[in-house]
CSV table of C-alpha atoms in Angstrom, one decimal:
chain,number,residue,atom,x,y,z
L,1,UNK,CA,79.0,122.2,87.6
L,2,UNK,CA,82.2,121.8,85.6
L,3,UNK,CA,83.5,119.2,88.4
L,4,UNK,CA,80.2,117.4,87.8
L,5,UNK,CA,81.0,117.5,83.6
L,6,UNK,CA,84.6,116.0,84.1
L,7,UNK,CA,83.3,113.3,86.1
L,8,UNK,CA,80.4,112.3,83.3
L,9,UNK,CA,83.9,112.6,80.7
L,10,UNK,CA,85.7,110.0,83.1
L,11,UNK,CA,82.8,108.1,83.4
L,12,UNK,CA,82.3,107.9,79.7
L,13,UNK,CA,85.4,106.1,79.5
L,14,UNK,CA,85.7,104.1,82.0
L,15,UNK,CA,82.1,102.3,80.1
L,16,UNK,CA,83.9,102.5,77.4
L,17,UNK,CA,86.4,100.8,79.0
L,18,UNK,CA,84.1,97.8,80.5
L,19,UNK,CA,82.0,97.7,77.4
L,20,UNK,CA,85.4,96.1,75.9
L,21,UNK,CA,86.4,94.2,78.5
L,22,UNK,CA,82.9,92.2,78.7
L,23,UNK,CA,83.2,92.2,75.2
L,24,UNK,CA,86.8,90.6,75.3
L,25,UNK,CA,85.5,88.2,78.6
L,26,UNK,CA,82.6,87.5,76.7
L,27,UNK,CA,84.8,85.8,73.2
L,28,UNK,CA,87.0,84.1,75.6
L,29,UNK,CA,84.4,82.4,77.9
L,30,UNK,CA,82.6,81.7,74.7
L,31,UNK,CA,85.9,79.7,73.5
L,32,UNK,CA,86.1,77.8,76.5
L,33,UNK,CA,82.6,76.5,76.7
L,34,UNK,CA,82.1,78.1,80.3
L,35,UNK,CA,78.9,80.8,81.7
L,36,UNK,CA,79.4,84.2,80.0
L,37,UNK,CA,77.5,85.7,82.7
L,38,UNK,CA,79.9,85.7,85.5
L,39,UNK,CA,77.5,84.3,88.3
L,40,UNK,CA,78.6,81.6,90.8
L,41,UNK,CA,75.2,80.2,91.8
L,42,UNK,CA,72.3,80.8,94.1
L,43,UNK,CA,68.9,80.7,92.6
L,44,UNK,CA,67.2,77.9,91.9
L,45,UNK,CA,68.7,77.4,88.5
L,46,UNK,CA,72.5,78.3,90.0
L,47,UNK,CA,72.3,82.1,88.5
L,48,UNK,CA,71.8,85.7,90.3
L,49,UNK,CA,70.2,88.4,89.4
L,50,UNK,CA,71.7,91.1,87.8
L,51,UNK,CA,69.3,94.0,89.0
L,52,UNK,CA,68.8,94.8,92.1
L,53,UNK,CA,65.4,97.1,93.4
L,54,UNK,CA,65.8,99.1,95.6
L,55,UNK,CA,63.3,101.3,98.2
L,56,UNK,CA,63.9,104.8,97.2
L,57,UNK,CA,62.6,107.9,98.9
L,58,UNK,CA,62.5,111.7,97.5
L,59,UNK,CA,66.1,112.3,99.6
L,60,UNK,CA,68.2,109.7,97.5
L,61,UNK,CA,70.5,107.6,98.5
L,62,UNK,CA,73.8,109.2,98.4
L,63,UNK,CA,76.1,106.3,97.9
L,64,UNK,CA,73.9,104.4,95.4
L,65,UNK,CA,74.3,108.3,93.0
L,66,UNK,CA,77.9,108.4,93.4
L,67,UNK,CA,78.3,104.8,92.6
L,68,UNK,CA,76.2,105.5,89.4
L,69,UNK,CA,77.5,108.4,88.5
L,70,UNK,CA,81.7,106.9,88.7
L,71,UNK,CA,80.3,103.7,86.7
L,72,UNK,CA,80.8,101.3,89.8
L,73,UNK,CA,78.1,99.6,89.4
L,74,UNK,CA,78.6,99.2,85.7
L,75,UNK,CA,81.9,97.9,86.4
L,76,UNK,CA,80.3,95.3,88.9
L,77,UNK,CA,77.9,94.5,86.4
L,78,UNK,CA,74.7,95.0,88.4
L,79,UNK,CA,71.8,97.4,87.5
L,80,UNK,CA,70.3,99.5,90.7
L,81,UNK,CA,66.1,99.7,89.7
L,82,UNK,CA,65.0,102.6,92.5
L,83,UNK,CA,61.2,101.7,93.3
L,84,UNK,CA,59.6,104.9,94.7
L,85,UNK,CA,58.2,104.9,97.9
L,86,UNK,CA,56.1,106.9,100.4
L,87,UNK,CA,56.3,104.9,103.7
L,88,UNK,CA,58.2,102.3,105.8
L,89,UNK,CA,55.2,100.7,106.1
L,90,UNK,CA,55.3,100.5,102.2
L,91,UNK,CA,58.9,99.3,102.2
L,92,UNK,CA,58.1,96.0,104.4
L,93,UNK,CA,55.4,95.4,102.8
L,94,UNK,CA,57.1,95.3,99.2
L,95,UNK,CA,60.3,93.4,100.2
L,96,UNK,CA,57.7,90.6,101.6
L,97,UNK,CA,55.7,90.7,98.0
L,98,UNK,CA,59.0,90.3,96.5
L,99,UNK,CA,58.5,93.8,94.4
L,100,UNK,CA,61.8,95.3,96.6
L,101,UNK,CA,65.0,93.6,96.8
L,102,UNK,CA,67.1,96.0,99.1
L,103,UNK,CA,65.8,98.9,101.9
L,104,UNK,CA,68.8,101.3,103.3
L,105,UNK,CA,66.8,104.1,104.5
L,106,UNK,CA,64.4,102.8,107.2
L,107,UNK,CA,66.0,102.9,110.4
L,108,UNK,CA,67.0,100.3,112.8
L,109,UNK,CA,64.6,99.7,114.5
L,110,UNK,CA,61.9,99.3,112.1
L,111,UNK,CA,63.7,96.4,110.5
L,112,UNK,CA,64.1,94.7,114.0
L,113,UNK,CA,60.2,95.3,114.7
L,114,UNK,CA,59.8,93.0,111.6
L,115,UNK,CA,61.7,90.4,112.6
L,116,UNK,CA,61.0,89.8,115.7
L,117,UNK,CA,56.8,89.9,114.2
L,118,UNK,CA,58.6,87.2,112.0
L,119,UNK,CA,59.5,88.6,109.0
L,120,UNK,CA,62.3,87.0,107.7
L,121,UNK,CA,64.9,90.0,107.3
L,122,UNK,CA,68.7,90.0,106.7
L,123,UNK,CA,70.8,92.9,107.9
L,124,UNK,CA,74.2,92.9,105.7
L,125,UNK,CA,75.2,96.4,105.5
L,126,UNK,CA,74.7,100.1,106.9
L,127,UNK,CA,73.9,103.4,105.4
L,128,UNK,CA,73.7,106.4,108.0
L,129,UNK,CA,75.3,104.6,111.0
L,130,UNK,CA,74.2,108.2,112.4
L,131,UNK,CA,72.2,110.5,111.1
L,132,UNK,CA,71.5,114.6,112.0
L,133,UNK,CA,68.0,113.4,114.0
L,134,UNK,CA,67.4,116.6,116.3
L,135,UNK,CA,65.7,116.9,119.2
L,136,UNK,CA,64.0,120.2,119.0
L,137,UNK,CA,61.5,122.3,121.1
L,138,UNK,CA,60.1,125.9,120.8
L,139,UNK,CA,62.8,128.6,121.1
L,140,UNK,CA,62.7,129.7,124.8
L,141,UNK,CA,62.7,126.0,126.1
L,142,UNK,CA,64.9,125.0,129.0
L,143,UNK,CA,67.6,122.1,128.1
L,144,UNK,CA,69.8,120.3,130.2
L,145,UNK,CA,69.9,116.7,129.2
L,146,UNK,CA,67.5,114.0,127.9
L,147,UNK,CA,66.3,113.7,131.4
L,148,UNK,CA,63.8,116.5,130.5
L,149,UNK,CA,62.0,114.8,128.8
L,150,UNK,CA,60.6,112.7,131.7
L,151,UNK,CA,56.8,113.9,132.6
L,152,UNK,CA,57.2,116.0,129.3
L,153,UNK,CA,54.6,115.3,126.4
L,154,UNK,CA,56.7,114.3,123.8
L,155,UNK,CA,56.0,113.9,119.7
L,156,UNK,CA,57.8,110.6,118.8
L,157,UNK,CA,57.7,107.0,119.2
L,158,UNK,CA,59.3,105.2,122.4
L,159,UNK,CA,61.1,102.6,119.7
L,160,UNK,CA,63.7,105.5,119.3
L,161,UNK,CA,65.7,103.5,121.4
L,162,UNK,CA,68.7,105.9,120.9
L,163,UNK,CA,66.5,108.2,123.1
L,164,UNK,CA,65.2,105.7,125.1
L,165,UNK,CA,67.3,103.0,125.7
L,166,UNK,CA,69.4,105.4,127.8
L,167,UNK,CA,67.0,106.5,129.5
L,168,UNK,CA,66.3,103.3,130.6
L,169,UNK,CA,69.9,102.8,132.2
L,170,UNK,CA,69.3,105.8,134.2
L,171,UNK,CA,66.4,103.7,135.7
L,172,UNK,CA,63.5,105.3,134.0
L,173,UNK,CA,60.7,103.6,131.9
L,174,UNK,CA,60.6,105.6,129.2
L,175,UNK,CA,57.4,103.9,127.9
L,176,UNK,CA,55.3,104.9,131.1
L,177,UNK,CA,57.3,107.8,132.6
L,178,UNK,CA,56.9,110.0,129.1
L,179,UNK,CA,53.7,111.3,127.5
L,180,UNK,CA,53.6,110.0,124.0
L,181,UNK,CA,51.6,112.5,121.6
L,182,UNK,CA,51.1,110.0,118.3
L,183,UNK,CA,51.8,111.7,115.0
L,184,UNK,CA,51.2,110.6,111.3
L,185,UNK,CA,54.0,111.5,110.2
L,186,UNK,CA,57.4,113.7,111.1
L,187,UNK,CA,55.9,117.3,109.8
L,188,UNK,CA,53.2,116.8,112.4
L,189,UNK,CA,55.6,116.1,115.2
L,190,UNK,CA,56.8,120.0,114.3
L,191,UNK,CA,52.9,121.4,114.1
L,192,UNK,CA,52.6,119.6,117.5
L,193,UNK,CA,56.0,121.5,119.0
L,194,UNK,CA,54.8,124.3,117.4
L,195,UNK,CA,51.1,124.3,118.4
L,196,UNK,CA,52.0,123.7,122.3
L,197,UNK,CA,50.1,120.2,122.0
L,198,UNK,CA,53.6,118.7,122.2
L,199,UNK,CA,56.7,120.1,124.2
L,200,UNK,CA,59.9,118.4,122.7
L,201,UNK,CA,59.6,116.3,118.8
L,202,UNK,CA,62.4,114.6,117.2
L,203,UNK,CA,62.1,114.4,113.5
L,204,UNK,CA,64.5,112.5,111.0
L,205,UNK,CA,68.0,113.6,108.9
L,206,UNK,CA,65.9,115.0,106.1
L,207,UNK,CA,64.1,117.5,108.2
L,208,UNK,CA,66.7,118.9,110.2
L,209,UNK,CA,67.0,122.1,107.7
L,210,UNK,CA,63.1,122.9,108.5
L,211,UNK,CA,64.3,122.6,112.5
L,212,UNK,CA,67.2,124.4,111.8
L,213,UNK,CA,65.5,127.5,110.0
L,214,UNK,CA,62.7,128.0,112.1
L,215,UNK,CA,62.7,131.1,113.9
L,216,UNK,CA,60.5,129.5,116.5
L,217,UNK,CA,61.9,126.4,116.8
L,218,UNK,CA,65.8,125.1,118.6
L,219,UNK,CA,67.6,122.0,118.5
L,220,UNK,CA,67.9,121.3,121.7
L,221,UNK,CA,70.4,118.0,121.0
L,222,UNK,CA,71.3,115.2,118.4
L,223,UNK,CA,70.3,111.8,118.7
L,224,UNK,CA,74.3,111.1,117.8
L,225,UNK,CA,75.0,113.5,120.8
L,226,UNK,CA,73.0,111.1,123.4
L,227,UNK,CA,74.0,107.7,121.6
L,228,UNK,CA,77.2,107.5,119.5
L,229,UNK,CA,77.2,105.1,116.6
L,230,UNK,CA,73.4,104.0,117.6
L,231,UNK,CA,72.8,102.6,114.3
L,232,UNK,CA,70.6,104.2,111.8
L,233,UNK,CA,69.4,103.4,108.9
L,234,UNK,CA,70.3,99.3,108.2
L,235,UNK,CA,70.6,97.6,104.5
L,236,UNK,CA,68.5,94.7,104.8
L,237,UNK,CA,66.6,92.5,102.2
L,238,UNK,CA,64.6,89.2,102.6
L,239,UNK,CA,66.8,85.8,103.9
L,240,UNK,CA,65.9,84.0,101.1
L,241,UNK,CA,66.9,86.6,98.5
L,242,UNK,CA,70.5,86.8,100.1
L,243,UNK,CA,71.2,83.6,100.5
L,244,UNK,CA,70.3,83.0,96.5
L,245,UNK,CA,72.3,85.9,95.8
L,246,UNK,CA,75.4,86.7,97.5
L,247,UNK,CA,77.5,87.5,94.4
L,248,UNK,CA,74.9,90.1,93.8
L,249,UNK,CA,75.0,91.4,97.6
L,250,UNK,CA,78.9,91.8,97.4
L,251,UNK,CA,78.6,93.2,93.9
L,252,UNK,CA,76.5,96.0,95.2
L,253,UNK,CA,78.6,96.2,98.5
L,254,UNK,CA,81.7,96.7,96.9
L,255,UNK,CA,79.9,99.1,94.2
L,256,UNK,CA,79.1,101.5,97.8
L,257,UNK,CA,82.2,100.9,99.8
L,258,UNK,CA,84.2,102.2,97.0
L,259,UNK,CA,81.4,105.2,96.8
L,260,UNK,CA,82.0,105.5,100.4
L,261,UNK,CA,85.6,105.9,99.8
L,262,UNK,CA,84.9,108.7,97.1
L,263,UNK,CA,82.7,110.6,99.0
L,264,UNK,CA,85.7,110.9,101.7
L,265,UNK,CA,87.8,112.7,99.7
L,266,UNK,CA,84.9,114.3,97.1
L,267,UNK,CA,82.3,116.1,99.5
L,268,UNK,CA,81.4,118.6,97.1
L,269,UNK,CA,81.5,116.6,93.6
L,270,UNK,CA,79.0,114.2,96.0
L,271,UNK,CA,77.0,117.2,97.2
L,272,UNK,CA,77.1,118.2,92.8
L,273,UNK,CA,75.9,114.6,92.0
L,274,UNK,CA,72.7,114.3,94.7
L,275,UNK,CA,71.6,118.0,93.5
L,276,UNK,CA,71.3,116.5,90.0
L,277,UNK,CA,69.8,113.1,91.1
L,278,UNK,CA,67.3,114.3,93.4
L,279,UNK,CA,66.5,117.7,92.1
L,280,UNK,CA,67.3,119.1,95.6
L,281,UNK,CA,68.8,122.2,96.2
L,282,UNK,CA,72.9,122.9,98.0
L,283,UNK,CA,71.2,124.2,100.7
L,284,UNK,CA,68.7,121.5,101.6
L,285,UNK,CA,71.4,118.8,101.0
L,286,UNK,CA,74.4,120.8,102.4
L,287,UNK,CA,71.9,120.7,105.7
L,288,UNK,CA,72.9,117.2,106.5
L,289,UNK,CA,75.6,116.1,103.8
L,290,UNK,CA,77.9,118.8,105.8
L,291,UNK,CA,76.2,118.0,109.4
L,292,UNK,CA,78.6,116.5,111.2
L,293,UNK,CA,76.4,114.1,112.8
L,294,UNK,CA,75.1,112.7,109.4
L,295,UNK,CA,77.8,109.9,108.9
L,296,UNK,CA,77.2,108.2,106.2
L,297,UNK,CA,78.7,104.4,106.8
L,298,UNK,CA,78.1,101.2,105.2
L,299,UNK,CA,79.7,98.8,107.5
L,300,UNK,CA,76.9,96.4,109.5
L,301,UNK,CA,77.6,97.6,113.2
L,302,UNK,CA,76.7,93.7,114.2
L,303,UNK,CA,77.3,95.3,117.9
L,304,UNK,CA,75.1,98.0,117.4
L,305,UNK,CA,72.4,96.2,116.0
L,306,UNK,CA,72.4,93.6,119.1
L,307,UNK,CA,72.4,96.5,121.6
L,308,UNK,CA,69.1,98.3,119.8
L,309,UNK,CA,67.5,94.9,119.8
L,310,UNK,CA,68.4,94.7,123.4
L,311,UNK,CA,67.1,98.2,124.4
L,312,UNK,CA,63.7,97.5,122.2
L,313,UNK,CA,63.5,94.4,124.3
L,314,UNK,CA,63.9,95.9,127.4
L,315,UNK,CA,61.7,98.7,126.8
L,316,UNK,CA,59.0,96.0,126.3
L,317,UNK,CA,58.4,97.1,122.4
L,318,UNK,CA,59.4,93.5,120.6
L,319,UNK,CA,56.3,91.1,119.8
L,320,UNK,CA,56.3,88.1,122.2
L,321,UNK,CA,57.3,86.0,119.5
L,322,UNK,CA,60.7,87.6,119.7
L,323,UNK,CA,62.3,85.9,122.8
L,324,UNK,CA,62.2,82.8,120.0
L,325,UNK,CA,64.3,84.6,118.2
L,326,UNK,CA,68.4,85.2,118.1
L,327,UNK,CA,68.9,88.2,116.3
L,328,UNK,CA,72.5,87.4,115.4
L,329,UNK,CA,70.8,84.9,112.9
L,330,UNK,CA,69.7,88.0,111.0
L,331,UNK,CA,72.7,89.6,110.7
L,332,UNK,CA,74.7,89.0,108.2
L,333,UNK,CA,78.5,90.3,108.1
L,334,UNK,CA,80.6,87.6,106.3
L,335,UNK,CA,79.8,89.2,102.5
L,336,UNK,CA,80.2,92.6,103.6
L,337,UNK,CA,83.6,91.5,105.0
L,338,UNK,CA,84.1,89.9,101.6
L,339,UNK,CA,83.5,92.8,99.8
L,340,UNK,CA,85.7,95.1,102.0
L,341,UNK,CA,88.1,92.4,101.6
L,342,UNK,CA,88.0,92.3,97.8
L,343,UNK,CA,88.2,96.3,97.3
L,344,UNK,CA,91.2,96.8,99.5
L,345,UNK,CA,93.0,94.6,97.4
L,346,UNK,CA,92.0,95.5,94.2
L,347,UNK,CA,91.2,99.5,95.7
L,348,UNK,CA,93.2,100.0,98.3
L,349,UNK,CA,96.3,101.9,96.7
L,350,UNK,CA,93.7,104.7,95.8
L,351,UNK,CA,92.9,105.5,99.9
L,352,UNK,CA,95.2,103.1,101.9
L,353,UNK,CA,93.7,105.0,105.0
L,354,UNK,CA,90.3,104.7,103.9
L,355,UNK,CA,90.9,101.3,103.7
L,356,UNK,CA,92.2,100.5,107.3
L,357,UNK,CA,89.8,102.6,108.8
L,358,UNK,CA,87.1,100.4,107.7
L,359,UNK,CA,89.1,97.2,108.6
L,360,UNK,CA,89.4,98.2,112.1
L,361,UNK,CA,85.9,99.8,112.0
L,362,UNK,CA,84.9,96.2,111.4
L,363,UNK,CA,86.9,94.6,113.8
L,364,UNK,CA,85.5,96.5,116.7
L,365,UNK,CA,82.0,96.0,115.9
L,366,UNK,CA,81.5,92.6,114.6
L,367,UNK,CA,83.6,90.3,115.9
């Protein structure tokens, strides 16, 4: 852990640091009559908040540790307030109460069921644009391509549109030409594989080790592998909390891109950090922090987005209530442009490549 101890050390100064520079900011706004608190408007009495809530789940949220442990957030002078949760369902529920601010971790197309049931969601922001979702069966299974699973009973929902949406360009309904075995949860899905009630499951990133070290069990393929870039999990939070705090979204966007950048060039420090944060062990998180398919990303994927709400659509799984709606209105990708922006100037010289990759990321999937 002594990679882990020299980063606390550089992150004990660098608050140091800030501490003197708001302190310095502080006497010198003071002097000239102006707002010591740095916010440019968008509540109803023109300030922002300065904490942000946001859904957390056992796994972590990889970007949101690194950015804490490096003091990035300190230095954009926002607080991150995790609010443990047990369900998607939960998630939705909170950000409409108002007791969430931000969700990162629940998919694509669970935001995009909201909306189009009219819950008025903003999607500014990625966090797995792909993650290590297997497709598994029991160990002597036959594989050739997702085609199998047509006339197969299968333990998952047909709104995995990364599944099903091309399966539905090869001509098939998925909806009707499958046999959906309804689970409660993931860990059922594998009881179902396993108990022969169910012949293929696909589970999510954080159970891919269980897949992975079951004697009776084989990935038969990756959601990545039938779908590149299919969009995983989304950063969304309600309209109205975006549009009365976009200083706060960009300060929180720029706090992650620049975690993003770390985590490039600091795998194991990263893998060091979310072992401490999470109380995990290397081997569970090495299972999908090293996966190849697990890419963690934070850039909106507009295009992406559009083509899940298109397949979710077409596979008839969108309330009726949705053909009213446009989903490009939901998706925000000016402040995360902003942000990018705004860090490559101030950031860039630290990873220029980093940098441009993300530019041109941007350009090819937003514009």
């Amino acid at each position: 852990m002594t990679r882990l101890r020299d980063i606390r050390e550089n992150k004990c100064l660098r608050r140091a640091f800030v501490l003197l520079m708001v302190f310095m900011l502080t006497a010198l706004t003071a002097c000239s009559g102006g707002s010591s608190d740095g916010s440019s408007g968008g509540g109803e009495d023109g300030s922002e908040t300065k904490v942000v809530r946001l859904a957390s789940y056992p796994h972590g949220h990889v970007l949101n540790v690194i950015a804490e442990n490096m003091g990035y957030l300190e230095e954009e002078g926002i607080t991150v307030e995790y609010v443990k949760v047990e369900s998607d369902a939960e998630v939705f529920e909170a950000l409409e109460k108002g007791t969430i601010d931000v969700a990162s971790n629940s998919g694509t197309n669970l935001p995009l069921e909201r909306i189009a049931a009219g819950q008025d969601l903003t999607i500014f922001g990625g966090y797995l644009l792909t993650g290590c979702m297997p497709i598994f069966a029991k160990a002597d299974t036959e594989w050739t391509s997702i085609e199998d699973l047509i006339g197969k009973t299968v333990a998952f929902e047909p709104n995995l549109y990364c599944i099903t949406g091309p399966l539905l360009d090869m001509g098939y309904d998925p909806v009707k030409d499958i046999n959906w075995y309804p689970t409660a949860n993931q860990e059922e899905r594998i009881k179902a594989v396993k108990g022969g009630k169910a012949d293929f499951g696909l589970v999510g990133t954080e159970l891919n080790d269980a897949i992975n070290k079951d004697p009776d069990l084989k990935v038969c393929t990756y959601a990545s592998d039938v779908m590149a870039d299919y969009s995983c999990c989304r950063i969304e939070a309600m309209t109205e909390w975006v549009n009365e705090n976009p200083e706060t979204v960009k300060a929180l966007l720029r706090a992650w891109i620049r975690a993003m950048a770390y985590y490039d060039n600091h795998h194991d420090e990263a893998v060091a950090m979310m072992m401490e944060a999470t109380g995990q062990d290397e081997e569970y998180l090495r299972a999908y922090m090293d996966n190849p398919h697990c890419n963690i990303n934070i850039d909106p994927m507009k295009k992406s987005v559009v083509r899940a709400w298109g397949y979710m659509d077409g596979l008839g799984l969108l309330s009726a209530d949705a053909e009213q709606i446009d989903i490009n209105d939901h998706i925000n990708t000016q402040l995360y442009k902003e942000a990018l922006d705004e860090c490559q100037e101030k950031y860039g010289s630290e990873n220029p490549e980093f940098y441009e990759r993300m530019q041109g990321q941007y350009a090819r999937n937003n514009m």
